[in-house]
Coordinates of C-alpha atoms and ligand atoms in Angstrom, one line a residue:
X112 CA 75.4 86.9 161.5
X113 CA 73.8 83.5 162.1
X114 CA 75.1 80.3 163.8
X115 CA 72.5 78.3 162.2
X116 CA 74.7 75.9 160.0
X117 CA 77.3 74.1 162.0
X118 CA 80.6 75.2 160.9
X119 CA 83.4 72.8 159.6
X120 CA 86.7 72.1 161.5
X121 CA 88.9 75.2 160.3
X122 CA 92.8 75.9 160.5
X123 CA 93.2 79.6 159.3
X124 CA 96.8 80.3 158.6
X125 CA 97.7 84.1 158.9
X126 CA 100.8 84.9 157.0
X127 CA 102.4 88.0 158.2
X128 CA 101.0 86.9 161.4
X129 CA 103.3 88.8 163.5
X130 CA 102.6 92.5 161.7
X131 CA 100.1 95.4 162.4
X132 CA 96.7 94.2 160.5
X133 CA 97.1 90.8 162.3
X134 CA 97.4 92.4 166.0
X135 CA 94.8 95.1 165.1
X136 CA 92.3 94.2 163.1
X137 CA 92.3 90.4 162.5
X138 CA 93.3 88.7 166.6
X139 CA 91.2 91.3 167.7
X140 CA 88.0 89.8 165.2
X141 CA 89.0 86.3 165.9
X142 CA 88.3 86.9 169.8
X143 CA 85.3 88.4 169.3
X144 CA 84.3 85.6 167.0
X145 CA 84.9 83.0 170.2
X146 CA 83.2 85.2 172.2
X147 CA 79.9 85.4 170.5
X148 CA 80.2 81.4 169.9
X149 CA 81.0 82.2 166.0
X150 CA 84.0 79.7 165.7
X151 CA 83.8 76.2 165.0
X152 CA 84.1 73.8 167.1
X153 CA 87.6 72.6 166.0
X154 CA 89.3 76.1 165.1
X155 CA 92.9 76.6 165.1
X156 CA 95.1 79.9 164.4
X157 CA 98.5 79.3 163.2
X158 CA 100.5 82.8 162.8
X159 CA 103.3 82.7 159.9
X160 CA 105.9 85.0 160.4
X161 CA 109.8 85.0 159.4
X162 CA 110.7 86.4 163.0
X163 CA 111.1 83.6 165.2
X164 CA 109.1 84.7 168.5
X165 CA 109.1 83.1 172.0
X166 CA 105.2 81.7 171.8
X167 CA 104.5 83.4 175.6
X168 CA 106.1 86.6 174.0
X169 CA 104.0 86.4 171.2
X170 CA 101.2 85.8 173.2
X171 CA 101.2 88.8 175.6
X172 CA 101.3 90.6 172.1
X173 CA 98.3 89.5 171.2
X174 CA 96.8 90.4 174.6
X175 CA 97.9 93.8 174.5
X176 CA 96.5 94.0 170.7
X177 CA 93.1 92.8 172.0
X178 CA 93.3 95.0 175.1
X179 CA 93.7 98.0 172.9
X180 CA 92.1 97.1 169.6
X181 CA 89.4 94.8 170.3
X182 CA 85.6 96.4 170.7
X183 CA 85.4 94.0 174.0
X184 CA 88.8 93.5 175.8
X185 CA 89.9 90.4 177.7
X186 CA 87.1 90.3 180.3
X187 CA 87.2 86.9 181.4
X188 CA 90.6 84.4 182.1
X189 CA 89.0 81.0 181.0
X190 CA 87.6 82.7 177.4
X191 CA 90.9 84.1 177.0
X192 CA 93.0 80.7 178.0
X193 CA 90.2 79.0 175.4
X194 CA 91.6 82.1 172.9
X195 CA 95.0 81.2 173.1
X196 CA 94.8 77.4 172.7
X197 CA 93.7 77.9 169.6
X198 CA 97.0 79.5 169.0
X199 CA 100.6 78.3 167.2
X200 CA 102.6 80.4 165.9
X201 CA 105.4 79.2 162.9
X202 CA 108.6 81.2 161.5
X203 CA 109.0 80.4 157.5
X204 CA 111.0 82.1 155.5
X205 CA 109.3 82.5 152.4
X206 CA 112.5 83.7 150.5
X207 CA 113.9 80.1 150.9
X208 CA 112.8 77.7 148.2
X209 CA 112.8 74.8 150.7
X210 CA 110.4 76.5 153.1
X211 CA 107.5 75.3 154.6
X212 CA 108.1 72.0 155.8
X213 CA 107.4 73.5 159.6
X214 CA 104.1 74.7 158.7
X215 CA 102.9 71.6 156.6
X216 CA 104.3 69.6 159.4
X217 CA 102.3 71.6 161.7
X218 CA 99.1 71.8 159.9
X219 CA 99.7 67.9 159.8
X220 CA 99.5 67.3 163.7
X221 CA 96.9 69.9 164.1
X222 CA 94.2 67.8 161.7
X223 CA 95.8 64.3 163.3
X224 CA 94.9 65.5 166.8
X225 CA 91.4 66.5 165.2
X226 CA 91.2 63.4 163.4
X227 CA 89.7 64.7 160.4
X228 CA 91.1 67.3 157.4
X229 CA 89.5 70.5 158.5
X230 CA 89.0 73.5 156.0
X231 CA 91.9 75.8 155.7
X232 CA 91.7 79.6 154.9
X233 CA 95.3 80.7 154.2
X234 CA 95.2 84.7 154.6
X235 CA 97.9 87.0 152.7
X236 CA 98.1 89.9 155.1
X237 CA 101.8 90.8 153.2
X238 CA 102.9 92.8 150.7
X239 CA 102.2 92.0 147.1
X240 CA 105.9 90.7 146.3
X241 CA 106.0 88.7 149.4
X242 CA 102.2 86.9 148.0
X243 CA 103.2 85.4 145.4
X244 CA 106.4 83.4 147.1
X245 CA 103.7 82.5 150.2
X246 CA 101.3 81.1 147.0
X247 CA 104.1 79.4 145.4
X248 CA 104.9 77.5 148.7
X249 CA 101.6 76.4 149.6
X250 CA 101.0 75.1 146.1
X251 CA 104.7 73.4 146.5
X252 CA 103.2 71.9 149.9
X253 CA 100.0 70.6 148.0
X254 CA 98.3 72.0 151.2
X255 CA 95.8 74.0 148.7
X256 CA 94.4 71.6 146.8
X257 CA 91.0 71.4 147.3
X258 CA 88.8 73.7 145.6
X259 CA 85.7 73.3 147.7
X260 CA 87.8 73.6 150.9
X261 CA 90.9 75.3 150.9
X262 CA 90.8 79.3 150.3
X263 CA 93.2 82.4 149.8
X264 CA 92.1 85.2 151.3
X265 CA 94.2 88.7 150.0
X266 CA 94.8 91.7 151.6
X267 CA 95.2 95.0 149.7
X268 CA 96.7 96.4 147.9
X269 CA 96.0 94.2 145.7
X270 CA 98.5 95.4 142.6
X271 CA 99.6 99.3 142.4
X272 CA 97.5 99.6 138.9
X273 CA 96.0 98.0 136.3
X274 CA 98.9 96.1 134.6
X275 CA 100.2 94.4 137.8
X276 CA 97.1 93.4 138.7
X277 CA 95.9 91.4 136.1
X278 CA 99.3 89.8 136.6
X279 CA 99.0 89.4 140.1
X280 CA 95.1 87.8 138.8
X281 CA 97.0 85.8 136.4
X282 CA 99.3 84.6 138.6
X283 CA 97.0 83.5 141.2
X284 CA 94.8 81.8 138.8
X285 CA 97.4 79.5 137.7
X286 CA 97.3 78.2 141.0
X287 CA 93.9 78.2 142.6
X288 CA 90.2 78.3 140.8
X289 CA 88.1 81.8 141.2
X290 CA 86.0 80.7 144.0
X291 CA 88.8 79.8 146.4
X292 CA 90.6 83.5 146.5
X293 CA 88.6 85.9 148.5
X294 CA 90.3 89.9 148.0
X295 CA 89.4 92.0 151.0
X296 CA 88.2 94.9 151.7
X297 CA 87.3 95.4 154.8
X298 CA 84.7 98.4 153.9
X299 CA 82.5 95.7 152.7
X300 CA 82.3 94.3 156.3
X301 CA 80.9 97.2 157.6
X302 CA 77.4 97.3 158.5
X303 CA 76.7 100.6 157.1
X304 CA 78.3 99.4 154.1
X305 CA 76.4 96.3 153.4
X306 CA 72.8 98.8 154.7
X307 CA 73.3 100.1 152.0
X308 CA 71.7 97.2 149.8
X309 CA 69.5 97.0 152.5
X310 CA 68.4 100.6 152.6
X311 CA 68.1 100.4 148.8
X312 CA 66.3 97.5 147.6
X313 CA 64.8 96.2 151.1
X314 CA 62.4 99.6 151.1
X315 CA 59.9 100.5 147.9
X316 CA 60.0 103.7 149.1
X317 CA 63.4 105.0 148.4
X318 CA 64.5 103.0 145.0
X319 CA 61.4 104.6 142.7
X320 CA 63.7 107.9 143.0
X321 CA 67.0 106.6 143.2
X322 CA 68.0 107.7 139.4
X323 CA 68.5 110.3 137.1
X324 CA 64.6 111.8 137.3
X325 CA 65.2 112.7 140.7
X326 CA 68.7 113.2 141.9
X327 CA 70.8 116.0 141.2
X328 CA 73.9 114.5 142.2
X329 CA 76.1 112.0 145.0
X330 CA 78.3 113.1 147.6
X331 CA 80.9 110.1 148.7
X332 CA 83.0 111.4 151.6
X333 CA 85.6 108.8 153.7
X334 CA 87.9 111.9 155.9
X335 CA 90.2 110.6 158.5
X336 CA 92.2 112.5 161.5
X337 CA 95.1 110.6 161.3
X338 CA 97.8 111.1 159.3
X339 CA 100.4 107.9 157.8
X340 CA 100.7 106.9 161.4
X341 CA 104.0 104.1 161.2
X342 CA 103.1 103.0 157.8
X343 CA 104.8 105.6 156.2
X344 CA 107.3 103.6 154.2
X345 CA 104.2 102.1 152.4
X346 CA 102.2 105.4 152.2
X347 CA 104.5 107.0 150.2
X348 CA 104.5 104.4 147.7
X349 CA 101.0 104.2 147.8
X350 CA 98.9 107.4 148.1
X351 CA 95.5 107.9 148.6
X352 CA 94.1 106.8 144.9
X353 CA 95.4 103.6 145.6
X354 CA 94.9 103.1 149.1
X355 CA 91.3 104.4 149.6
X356 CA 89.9 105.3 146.3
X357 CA 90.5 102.3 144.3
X358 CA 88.9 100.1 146.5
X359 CA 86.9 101.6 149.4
X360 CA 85.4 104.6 148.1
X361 CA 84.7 102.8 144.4
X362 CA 83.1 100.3 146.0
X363 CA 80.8 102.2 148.1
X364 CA 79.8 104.0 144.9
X365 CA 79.4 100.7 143.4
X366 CA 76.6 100.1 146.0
X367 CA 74.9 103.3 145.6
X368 CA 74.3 102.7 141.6
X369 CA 74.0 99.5 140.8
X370 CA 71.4 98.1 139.8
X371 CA 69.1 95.6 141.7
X372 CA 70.1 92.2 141.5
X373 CA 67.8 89.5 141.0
X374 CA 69.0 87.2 144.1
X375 CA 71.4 87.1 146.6
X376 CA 74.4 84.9 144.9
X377 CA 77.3 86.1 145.2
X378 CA 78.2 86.5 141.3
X379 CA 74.9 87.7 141.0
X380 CA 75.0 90.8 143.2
X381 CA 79.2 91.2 142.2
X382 CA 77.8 91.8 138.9
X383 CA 75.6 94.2 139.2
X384 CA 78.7 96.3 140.7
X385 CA 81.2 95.4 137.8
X386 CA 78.7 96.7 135.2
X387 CA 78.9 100.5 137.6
X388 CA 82.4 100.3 137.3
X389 CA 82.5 99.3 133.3
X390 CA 80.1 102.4 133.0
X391 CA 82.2 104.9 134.7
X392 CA 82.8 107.6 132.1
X393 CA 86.9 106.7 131.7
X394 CA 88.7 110.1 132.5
X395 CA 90.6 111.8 129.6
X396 CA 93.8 113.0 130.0
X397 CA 93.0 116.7 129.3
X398 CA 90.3 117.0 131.5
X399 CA 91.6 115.1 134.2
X400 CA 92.4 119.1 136.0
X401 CA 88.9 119.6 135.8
X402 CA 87.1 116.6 137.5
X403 CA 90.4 115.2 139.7
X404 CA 92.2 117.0 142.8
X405 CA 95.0 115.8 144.9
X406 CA 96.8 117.4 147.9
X407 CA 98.8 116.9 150.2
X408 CA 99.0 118.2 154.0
X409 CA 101.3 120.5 155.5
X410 CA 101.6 121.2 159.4
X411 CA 98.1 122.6 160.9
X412 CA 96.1 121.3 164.0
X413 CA 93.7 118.7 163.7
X414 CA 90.8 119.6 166.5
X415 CA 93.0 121.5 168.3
X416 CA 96.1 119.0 168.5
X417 CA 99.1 120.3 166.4
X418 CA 100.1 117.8 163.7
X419 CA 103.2 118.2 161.7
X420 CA 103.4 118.4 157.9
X421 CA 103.1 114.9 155.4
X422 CA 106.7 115.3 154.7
X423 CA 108.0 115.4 158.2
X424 CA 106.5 112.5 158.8
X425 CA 108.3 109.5 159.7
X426 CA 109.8 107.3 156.4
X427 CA 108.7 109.7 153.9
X428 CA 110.6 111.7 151.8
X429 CA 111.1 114.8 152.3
X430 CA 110.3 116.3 149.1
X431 CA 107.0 113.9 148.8
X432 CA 104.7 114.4 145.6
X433 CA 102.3 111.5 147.4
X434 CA 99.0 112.7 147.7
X435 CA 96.9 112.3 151.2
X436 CA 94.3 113.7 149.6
X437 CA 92.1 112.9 146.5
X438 CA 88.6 114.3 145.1
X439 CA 87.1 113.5 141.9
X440 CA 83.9 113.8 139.6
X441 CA 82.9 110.6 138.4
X442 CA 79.9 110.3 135.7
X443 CA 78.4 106.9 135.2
X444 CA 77.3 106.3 131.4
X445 CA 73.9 104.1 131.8
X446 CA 70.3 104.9 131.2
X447 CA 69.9 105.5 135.9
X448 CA 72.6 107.7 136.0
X449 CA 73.2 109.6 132.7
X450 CA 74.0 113.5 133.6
X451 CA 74.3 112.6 137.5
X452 CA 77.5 113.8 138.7
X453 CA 79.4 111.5 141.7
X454 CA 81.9 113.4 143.9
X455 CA 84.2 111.6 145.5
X456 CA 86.8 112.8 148.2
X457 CA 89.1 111.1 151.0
X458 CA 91.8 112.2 152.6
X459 CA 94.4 112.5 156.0
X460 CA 94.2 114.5 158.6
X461 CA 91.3 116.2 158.0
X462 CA 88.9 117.8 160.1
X463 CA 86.8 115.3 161.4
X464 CA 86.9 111.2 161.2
X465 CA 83.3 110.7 159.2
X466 CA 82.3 108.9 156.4
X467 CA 78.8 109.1 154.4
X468 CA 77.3 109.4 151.3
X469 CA 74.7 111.9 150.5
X470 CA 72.2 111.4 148.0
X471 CA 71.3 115.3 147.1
X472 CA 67.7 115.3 145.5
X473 CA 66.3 117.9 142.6
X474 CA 64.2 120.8 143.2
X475 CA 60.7 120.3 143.0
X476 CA 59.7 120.6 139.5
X477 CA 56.9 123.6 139.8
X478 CA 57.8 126.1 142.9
X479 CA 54.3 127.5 143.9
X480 CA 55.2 128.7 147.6
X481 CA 55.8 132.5 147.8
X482 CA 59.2 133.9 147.0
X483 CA 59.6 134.7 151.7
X484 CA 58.7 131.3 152.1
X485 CA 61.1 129.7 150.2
X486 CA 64.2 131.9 151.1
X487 CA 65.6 129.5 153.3
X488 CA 64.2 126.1 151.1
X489 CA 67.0 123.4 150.7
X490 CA 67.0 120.2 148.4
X491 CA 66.0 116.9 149.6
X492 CA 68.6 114.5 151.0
X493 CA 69.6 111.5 152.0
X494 CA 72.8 111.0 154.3
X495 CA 73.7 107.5 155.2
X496 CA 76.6 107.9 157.6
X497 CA 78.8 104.7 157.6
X498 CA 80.8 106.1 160.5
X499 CA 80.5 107.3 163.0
X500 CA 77.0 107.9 164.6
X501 CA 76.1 105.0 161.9
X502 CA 72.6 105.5 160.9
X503 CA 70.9 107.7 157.7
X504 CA 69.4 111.1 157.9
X505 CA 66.1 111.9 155.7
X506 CA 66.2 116.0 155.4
X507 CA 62.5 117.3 154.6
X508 CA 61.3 120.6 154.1
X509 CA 58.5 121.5 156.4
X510 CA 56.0 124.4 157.6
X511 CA 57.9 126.2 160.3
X512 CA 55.4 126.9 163.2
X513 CA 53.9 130.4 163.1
X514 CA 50.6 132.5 161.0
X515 CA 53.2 132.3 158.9
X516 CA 53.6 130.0 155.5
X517 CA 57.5 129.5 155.9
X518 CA 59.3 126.7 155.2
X519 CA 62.0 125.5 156.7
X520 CA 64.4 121.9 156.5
X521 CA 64.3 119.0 159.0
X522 CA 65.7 115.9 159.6
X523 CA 64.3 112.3 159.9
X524 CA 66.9 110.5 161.4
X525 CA 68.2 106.9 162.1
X526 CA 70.6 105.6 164.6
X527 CA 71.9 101.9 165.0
X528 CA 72.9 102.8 168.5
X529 CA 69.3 103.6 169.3
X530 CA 67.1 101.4 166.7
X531 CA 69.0 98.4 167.8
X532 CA 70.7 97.4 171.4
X533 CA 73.0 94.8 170.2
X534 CA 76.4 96.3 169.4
X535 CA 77.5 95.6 165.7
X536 CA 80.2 93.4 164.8
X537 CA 83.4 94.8 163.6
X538 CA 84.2 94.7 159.4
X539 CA 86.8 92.0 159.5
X540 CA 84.8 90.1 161.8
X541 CA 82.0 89.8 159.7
X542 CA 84.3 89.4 157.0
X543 CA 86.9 86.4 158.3
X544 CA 83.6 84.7 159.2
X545 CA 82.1 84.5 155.5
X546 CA 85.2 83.7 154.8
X547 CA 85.6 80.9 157.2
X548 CA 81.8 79.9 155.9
X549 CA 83.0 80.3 152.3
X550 CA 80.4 82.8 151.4
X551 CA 82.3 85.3 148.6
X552 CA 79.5 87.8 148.5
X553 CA 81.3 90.4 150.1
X554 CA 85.2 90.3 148.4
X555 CA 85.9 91.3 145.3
X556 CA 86.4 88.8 142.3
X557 CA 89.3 89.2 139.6
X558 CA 87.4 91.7 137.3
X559 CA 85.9 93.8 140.2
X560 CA 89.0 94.7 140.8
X561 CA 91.0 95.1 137.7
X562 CA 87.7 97.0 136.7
X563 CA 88.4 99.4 139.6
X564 CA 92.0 99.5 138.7
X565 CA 90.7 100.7 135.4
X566 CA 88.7 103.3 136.5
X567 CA 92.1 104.9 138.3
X568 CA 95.1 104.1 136.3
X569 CA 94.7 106.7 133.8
X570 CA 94.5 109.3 136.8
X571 CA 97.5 107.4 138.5
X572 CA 99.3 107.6 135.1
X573 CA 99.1 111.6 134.5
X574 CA 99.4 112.1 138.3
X575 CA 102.3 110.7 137.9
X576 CA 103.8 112.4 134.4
X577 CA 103.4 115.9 136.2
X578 CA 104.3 116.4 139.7
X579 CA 102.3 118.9 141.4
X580 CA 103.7 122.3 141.8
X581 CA 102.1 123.5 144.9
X582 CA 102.5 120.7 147.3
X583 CA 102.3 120.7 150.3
X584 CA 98.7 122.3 149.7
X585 CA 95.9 122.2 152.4
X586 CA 96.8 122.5 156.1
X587 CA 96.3 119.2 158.4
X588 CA 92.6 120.1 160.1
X589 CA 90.8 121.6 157.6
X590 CA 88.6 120.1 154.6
X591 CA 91.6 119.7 151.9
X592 CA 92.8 121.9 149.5
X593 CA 90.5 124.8 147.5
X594 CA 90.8 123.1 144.3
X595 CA 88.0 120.8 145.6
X596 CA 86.4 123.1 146.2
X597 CA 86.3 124.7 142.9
X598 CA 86.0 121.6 140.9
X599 CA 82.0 121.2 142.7
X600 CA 81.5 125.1 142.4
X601 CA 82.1 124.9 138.6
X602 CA 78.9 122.9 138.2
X603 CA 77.0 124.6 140.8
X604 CA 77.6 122.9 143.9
X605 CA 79.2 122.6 147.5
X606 CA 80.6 119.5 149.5
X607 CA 78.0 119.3 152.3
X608 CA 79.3 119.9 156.1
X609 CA 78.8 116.5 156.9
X610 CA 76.2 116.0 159.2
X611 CA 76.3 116.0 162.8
X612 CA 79.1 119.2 162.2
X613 CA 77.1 121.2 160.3
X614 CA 76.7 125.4 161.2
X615 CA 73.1 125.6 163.2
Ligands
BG6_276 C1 92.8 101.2 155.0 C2 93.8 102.2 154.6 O1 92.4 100.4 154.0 O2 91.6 101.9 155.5 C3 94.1 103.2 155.7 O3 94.9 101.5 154.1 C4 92.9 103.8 156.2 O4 95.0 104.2 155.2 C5 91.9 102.8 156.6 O5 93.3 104.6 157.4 C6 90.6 103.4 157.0 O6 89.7 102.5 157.5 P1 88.6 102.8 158.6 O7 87.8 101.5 158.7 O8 89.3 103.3 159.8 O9 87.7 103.9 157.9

């Protein structure tokens, strides 16, 4: 991140200002934003919720979200007084036709007291439904109107499948112009994320054998511990195709196959992704058992700690057929990737929290070595681990030491936390500050996302025509249910341990 360009004045309204993303992710990333000297000069905060709150209540909220959440808690009283005076918070009803008048009122005396209209980034952390009435008001307020300053940012979910989507597009575009709605997601923020277009076209060492020639196939993995926490009531609704797969773990493969763009512009490199996801293979409805797994958890322990089952959990139905967990085999039709396989897998309360994507290389082409030496000889690979111990891991085979010709693998390894000093920024930090800079880069335009949609509706569609049978299906703290397994060992492989828990 840079502070070389002044920034302009900026009022970011947060609607659902008083819920769980706002004290979690977005406060928390907005103090840390002060604190490194990131904001503007004139920066104000104004929280939209329907509750009406006591503003000291709501503040002592806010503290306690930073206190837990943040990656730097309040340290200092002044920086957090300066915090908090960038603070208002506004209850609006968006059900009532007539609301709003409170929050343009309010936006009003903020810019008079600047003496200047700032830039205003309106951010949608609500439900879908709810959107659309807080885009109809602010288009009622005329507080939107100019393309080059005002902006929209949306949270997912971003439409439950293709259909509402477009609508939800559609919608939106009757309102506002393309480059003012930004759609989030937050795994784009992430610096392992975004190293990823680093790692691949920064270095000609890697990219000559990033293709077909030379790969034997992709691992994505994104496993969490925890299960639906308090977000049940949405969860079950939602299930892990939609809430990881469609936009987290496509875009990560998005990343890993596209194509090297020929600058940095934003439409330029969101491009080069769109044509991955137009050239997934789309998934036919008779094979879809073969290449697509869900499951679900029952009770277990997850590292030791027992965990009760998915359907005990707390607002979800008993008799669930939401899936927690999802794996697939994706196969991209173009001239890099024809015949490469992509497996994909996420899921809750799993064994370990880790996400990274392994790059599994061919077998040399002519294998000279005698048969002892080779016995225990293992594929090249790449492992760039987005989380945690951030960093990529090179596996090599080598002479092991001895009179001995053996081979035997080892790892060439890089870690953030000891290549670099400075600690990195969280996601939505980086991410509300493009936003705040208008740089679209990293969200996802209309067709990214109805092409993602694309990719999983068909799945959603017969997932949902046949309920599955044997639900529950994998025990909370283990790697997810057999079928997983089988749909790799069918072709010949094996999800790899990921690293770092891998046997010795
Ligand atoms: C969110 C999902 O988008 O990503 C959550 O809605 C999930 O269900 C979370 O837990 C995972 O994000 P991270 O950054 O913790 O990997």
């Amino acid at each position: 991140m840079s502070k070389s360009t002044p920034l302009e004045a900026t009022v970011m309204v947060i609607f659902g200002g008083g819920g769980d993303l706002s004290r979690r992710k977005l406060l928390p990333a907005l103090y840390n934003l002060l604190l490194d000297g990131y904001l503007p000069e004139h920066f104000a905060i104004v929280a939209v919720a329907r509750k009406k709150i006591d503003h000291k209540d709501f503040l002592a909220r806010i503290r306690e979200g930073v206190d837990q959440f943040s990656r730097r808690p309040v340290f200092d009283e002044a920086l957090w007084e300066r915090f908090t005076e960038t603070f208002s918070y506004v209850s609006e009803d968006l059900a009532d036709p007539a609301s709003g008048t409170v929050l343009s009122e309010h936006l009003r005396e903020i810019e008079s007291k600047w003496g200047r209209r700032g830039n205003r980034l309106y951010y949608l952390a609500i439900p879908p439904a709810t959107m659309e009435l807080a885009a109809k008001m602010l288009q009622r307020l005329g507080v939107c109107r100019d393309c080059g300053r005002d902006r929209l940012v949306v949270e997912k979910p971003f439409g439950r499948d293709l259909s509402s989507a477009r609508e939800l597009n559609l919608f939106l575009s009757s309102m506002f112009v393309e480059p003012q709605i930004y759609r989030i997601d937050h795994y784009l923020g992430k610096e392992t994320v975004q190293n990823i277009l680093a790692f691949r076209f920064a270095n000609s060492l890697f990219e000559p054998v990033w293709d077909r020639r030379y790969v034997d196939h992709v691992q994505i993995t994104v496993a969490e511990t925890v299960g639906v926490e308090e977000r049940g009531e949405y969860y079950d609704r939602a299930g892990s195709l939609r809430d990881m797969v469609q936009n987290h773990l496509l875009q990560i493969l998005c990343l890993v196959a596209m194509e090297p763009p020929i600058s940095f512009d934003a439409d330029e490199i969101r491009n080069k992704k769109v044509d991955v996801l137009r050239a997934i293979r789309p998934v036919r409805t008779e094979e879809i058992h073969r290449v697509a797994v869900r499951g679900q958890y029952r009770k277990g322990a997850v590292q030791g700690i027992p965990a009760i089952g998915y359907r005990q959990e707390h607002n979800v139905s008993d008799v669930s057929t939401t899936e927690t967990y999802a794996a697939f085999t994706f196969h991209i039709d173009n001239w890099r990737w024809q015949g490469v396989p992509f497996y994909l897998r996420t899921g809750k309360r799993l064994q370990s929290k880790v996400s990274e994507v392994s790059i599994i290389f061919r077998s040399p082409p002519h294998q000279f070595f005698p048969s002892a030496a080779v016995e225990s000889w293992q594929p090249n690979r790449i492992v760039i681990r987005i989380q945690p111990e951030e960093g990529i891991d090179t596996r090599i085979q080598v002479k092991q030491p001895g009179t001995r010709l053996l081979l035997g693998a080892a790892d060439m390894q890089f870690r953030y936390r000891e290549a670099f000093k400075a600690s990195a920024p969280e996601a939505y930090e980086t991410l509300l500050l493009d936003a705040i800079r208008g740089d679209a880069t990293l969200f996802m335009r209309a067709d990214q996302v109805e092409s993602a949609w694309q990719v999983v509706t068909p799945i959603l569609e017969a997932w949902e025509a046949v309920p599955p049978a044997d639900f529950p299906d994998y025990p909370a703290g283990s790697w997810g249910p057999e079928a997983a397994d089988m749909m790799l060992a069918r072709n010949g492989h094996s999800w790899l341990q990921p690293t770092g828990l891998e046997e010795p």
